[in-house]
Short mmCIF file of C-alpha atoms in Angstrom, two decimals:
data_model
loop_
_atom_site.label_atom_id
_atom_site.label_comp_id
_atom_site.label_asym_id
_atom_site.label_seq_id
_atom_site.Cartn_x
_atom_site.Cartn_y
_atom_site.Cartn_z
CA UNK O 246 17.89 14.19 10.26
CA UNK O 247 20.34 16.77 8.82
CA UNK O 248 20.83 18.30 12.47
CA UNK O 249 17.49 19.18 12.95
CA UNK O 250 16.70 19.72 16.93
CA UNK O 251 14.90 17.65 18.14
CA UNK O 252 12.03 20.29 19.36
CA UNK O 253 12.24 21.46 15.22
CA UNK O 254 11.41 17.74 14.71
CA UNK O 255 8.63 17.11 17.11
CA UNK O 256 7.00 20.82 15.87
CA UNK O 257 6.91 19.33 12.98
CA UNK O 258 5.13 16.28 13.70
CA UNK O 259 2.46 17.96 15.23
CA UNK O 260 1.71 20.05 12.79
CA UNK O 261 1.77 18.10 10.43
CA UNK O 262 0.46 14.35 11.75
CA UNK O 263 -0.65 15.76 15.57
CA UNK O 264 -4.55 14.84 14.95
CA UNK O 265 -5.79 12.69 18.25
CA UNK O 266 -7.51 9.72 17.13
CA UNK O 267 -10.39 10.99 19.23
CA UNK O 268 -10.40 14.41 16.41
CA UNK O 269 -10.58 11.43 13.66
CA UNK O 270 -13.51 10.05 15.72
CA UNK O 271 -15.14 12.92 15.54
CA UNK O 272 -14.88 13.14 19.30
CA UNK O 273 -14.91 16.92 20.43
CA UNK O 274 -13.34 16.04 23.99
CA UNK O 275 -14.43 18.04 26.75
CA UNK O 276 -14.98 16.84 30.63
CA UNK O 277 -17.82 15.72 30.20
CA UNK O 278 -19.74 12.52 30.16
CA UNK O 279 -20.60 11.58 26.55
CA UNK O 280 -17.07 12.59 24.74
CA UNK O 281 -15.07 10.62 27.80
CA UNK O 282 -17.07 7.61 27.48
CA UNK O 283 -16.33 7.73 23.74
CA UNK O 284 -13.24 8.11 24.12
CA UNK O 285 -13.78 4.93 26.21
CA UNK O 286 -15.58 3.05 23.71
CA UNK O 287 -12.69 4.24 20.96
CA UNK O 288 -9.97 2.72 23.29
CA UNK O 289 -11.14 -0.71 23.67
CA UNK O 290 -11.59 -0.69 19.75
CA UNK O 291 -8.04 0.43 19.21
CA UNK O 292 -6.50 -1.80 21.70
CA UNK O 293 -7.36 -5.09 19.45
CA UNK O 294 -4.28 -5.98 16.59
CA UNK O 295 -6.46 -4.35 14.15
CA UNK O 296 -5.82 -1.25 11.61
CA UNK O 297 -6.36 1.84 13.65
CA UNK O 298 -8.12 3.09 10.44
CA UNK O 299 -10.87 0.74 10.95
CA UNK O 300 -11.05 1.25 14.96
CA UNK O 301 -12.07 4.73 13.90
CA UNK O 302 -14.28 3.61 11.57
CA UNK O 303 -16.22 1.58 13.63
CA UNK O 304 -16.01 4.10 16.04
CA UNK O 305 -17.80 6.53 14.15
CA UNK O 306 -20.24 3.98 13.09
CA UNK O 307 -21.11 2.69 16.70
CA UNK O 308 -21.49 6.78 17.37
CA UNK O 309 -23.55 6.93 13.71
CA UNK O 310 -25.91 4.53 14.70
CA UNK O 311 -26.67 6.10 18.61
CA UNK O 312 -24.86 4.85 20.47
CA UNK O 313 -22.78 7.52 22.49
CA UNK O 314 -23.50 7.17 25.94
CA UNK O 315 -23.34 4.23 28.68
CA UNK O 316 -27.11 3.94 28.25
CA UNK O 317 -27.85 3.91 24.51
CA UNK O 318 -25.09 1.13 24.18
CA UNK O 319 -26.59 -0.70 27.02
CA UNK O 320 -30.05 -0.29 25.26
CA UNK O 321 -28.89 -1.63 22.33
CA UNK O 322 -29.25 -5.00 21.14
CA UNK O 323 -26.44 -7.12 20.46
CA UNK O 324 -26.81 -7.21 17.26
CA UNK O 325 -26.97 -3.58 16.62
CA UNK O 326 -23.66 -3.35 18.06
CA UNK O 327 -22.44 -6.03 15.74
CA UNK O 328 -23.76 -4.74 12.22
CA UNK O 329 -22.31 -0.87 13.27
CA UNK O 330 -19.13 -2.79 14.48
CA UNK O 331 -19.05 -4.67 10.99
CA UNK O 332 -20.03 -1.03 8.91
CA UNK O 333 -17.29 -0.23 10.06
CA UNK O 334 -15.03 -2.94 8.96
CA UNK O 335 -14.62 -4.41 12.16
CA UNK O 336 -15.41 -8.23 11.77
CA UNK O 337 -13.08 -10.32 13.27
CA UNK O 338 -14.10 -9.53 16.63
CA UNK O 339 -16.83 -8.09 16.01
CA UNK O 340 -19.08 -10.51 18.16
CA UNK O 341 -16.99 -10.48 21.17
CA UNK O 342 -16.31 -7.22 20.97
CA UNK O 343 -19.87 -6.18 20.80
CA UNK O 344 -20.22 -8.39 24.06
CA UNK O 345 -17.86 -6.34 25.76
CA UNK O 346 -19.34 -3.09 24.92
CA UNK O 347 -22.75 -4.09 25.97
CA UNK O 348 -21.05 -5.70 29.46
CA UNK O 349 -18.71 -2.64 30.07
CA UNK O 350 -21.91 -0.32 29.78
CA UNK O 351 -23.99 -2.00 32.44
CA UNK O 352 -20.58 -1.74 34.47
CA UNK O 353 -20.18 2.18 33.77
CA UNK O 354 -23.80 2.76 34.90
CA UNK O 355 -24.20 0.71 37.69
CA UNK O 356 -20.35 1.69 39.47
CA UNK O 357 -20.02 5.40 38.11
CA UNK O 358 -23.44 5.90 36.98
CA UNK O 359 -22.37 6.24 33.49
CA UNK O 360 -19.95 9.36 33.96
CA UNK O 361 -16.02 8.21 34.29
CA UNK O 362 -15.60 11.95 35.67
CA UNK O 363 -16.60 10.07 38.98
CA UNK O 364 -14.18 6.93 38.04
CA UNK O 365 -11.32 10.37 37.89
CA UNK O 366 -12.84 11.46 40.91
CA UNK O 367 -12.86 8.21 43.19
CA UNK O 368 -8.71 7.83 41.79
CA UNK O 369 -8.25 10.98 43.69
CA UNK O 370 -4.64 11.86 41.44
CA UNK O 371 -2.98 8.24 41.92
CA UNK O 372 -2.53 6.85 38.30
CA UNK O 373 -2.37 3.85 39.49
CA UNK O 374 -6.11 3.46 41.06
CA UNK O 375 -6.84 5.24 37.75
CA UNK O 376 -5.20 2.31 35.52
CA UNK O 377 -6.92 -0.62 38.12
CA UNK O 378 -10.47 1.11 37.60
CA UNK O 379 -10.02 1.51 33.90
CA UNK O 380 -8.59 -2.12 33.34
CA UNK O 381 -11.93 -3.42 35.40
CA UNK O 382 -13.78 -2.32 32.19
CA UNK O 383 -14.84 -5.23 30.33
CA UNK O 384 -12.39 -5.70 26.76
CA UNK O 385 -10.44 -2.79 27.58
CA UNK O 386 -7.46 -4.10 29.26
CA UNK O 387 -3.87 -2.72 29.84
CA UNK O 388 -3.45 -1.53 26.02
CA UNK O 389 -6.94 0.32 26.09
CA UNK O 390 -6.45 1.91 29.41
CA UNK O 391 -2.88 3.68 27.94
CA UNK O 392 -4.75 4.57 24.67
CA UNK O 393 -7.84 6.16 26.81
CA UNK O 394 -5.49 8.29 29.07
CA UNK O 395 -3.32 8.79 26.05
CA UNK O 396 -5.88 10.45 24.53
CA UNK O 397 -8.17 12.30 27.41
CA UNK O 398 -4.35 13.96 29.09
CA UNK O 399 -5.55 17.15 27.54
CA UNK O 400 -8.76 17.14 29.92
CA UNK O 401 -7.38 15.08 32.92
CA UNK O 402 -4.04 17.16 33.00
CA UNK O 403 -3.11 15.71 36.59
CA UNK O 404 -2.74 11.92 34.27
CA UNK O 405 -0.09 14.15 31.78
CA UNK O 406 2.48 13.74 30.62
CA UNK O 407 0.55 10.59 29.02
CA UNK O 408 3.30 9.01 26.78
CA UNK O 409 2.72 4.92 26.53
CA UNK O 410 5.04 2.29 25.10
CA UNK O 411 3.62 3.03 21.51
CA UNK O 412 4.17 6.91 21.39
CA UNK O 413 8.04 5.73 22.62
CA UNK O 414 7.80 3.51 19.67
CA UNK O 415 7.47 6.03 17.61
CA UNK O 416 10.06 8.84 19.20
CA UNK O 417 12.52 5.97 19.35
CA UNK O 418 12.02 5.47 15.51
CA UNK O 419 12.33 9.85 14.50
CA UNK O 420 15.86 9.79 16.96
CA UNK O 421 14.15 11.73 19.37
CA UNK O 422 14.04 10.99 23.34
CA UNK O 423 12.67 7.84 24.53
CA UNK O 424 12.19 9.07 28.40
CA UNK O 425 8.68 10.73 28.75
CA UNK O 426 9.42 13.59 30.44
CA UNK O 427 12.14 14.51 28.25
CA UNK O 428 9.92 13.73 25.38
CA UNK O 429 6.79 16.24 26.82
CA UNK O 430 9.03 19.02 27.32
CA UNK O 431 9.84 19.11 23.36
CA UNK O 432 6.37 20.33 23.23
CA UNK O 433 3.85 23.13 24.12
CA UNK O 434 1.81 21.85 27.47
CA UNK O 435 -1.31 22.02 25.54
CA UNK O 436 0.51 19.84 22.88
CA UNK O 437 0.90 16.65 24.58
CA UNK O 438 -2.06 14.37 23.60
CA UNK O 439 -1.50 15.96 19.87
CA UNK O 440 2.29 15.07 20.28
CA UNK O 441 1.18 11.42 21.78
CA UNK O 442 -1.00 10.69 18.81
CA UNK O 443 1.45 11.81 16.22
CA UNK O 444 4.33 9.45 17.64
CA UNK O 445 1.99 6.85 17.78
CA UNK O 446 1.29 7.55 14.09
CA UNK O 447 4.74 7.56 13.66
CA UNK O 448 5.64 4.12 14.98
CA UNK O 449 2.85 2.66 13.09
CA UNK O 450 3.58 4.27 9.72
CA UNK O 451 7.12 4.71 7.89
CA UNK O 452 5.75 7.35 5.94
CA UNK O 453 4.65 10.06 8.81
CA UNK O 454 8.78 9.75 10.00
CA UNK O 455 9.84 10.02 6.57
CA UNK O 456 7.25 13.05 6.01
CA UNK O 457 8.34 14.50 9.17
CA UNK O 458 11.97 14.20 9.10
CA UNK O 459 11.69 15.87 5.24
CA UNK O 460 9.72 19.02 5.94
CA UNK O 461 11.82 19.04 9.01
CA UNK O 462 15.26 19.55 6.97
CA UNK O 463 13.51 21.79 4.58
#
């Protein structure tokens, strides 16, 4: 690493690989109902062992195709959610998966009618109601519920720092801290869920440390 800080190093990596996967969604987060449930929807598609290349993809072509709220996914047939789920290259669980979308929309409508600002609201702070709300979602699960907060910290700031086992992953493998709090302060406040996503690139990709660690030293 050639002695670069480690504040240097993680400057670098957001500049340089700090897109959220939500900004490669096309996702323009705000607090507000249609970019958190897409989020949502971009969560449960990440959270399957599957490229995170074509979780965007599909992404895009579930949002493409209409569906980017609770109701237009509920409103959809199941097999609409299937072919944009396979556009996308998204085909080995693309069945269940459209399942679960269809199911976790119903569930978002009928408990929080269809804005999660009122899931945030009804967790009153406590991550952990947060977590047991979000894993209630059909397909999304412990993995998705990281990536969703992961990703919406910038918006529900009272949730950051957000940094799950991946985004350690990744810190662990560019030498830098592997205790969250220790990792946030490296970074601007507003920096975090950039910061999150760009570790997470980082433990997934060889090439975004080597990258990093290069433009670092230079």
């Amino acid at each position: 690493m050639g002695g670069t800080s480690g504040r240097a190093l993680a400057r670098t990596l957001v500049e340089r690989h700090g897109q959220t996967y939500a900004e490669e969604s096309g996702i323009r987060l705000r607090n507000t109902p249609q970019p958190l449930y897409q989020v949502l929807v971009l969560a449960h598609l990440l959270s399957a062992r599957i490229r995170a290349s074509v979780a965007v993809a599909s992404a895009r072509a579930l949002f493409d195709a209409g569906m980017r709220s609770p109701r237009r996914m509920a409103d959809a047939t199941w097999q609409q959610r299937v072919d944009a789920l396979g556009e996308g290259g998204y085909r080995r669980y693309d069945e269940r998966t459209s399942t679960q979308l269809g199911d976790a929309a119903e569930l978002l409508l009928e408990e929080y009618k269809g804005d999660l600002r009122r899931m945030r609201d009804a967790a009153g702070g406590d991550l952990g109601k947060l977590r047991e709300a979000l894993r209630k979602v059909p397909g999304l699960g412990p993995a998705g519920s990281d990536i969703f907060l992961r990703e919406v910290q910038g918006v529900w700031t009272e949730f950051a720092p957000h940094l799950d086992a991946k985004a350690v992953q990744g810190a662990e493998r560019l030498g830098l801290p592997t205790d969250s709090g220790k990792l946030a302060r490296l970074v601007q406040e507003g920096d975090v869920a950039a910061f999150a996503s760009a570790l997470v690139r980082a433990s997934l990709d060889k090439s975004v440390v080597d990258d990093t660690r290069r433009a670092a030293d230079g």
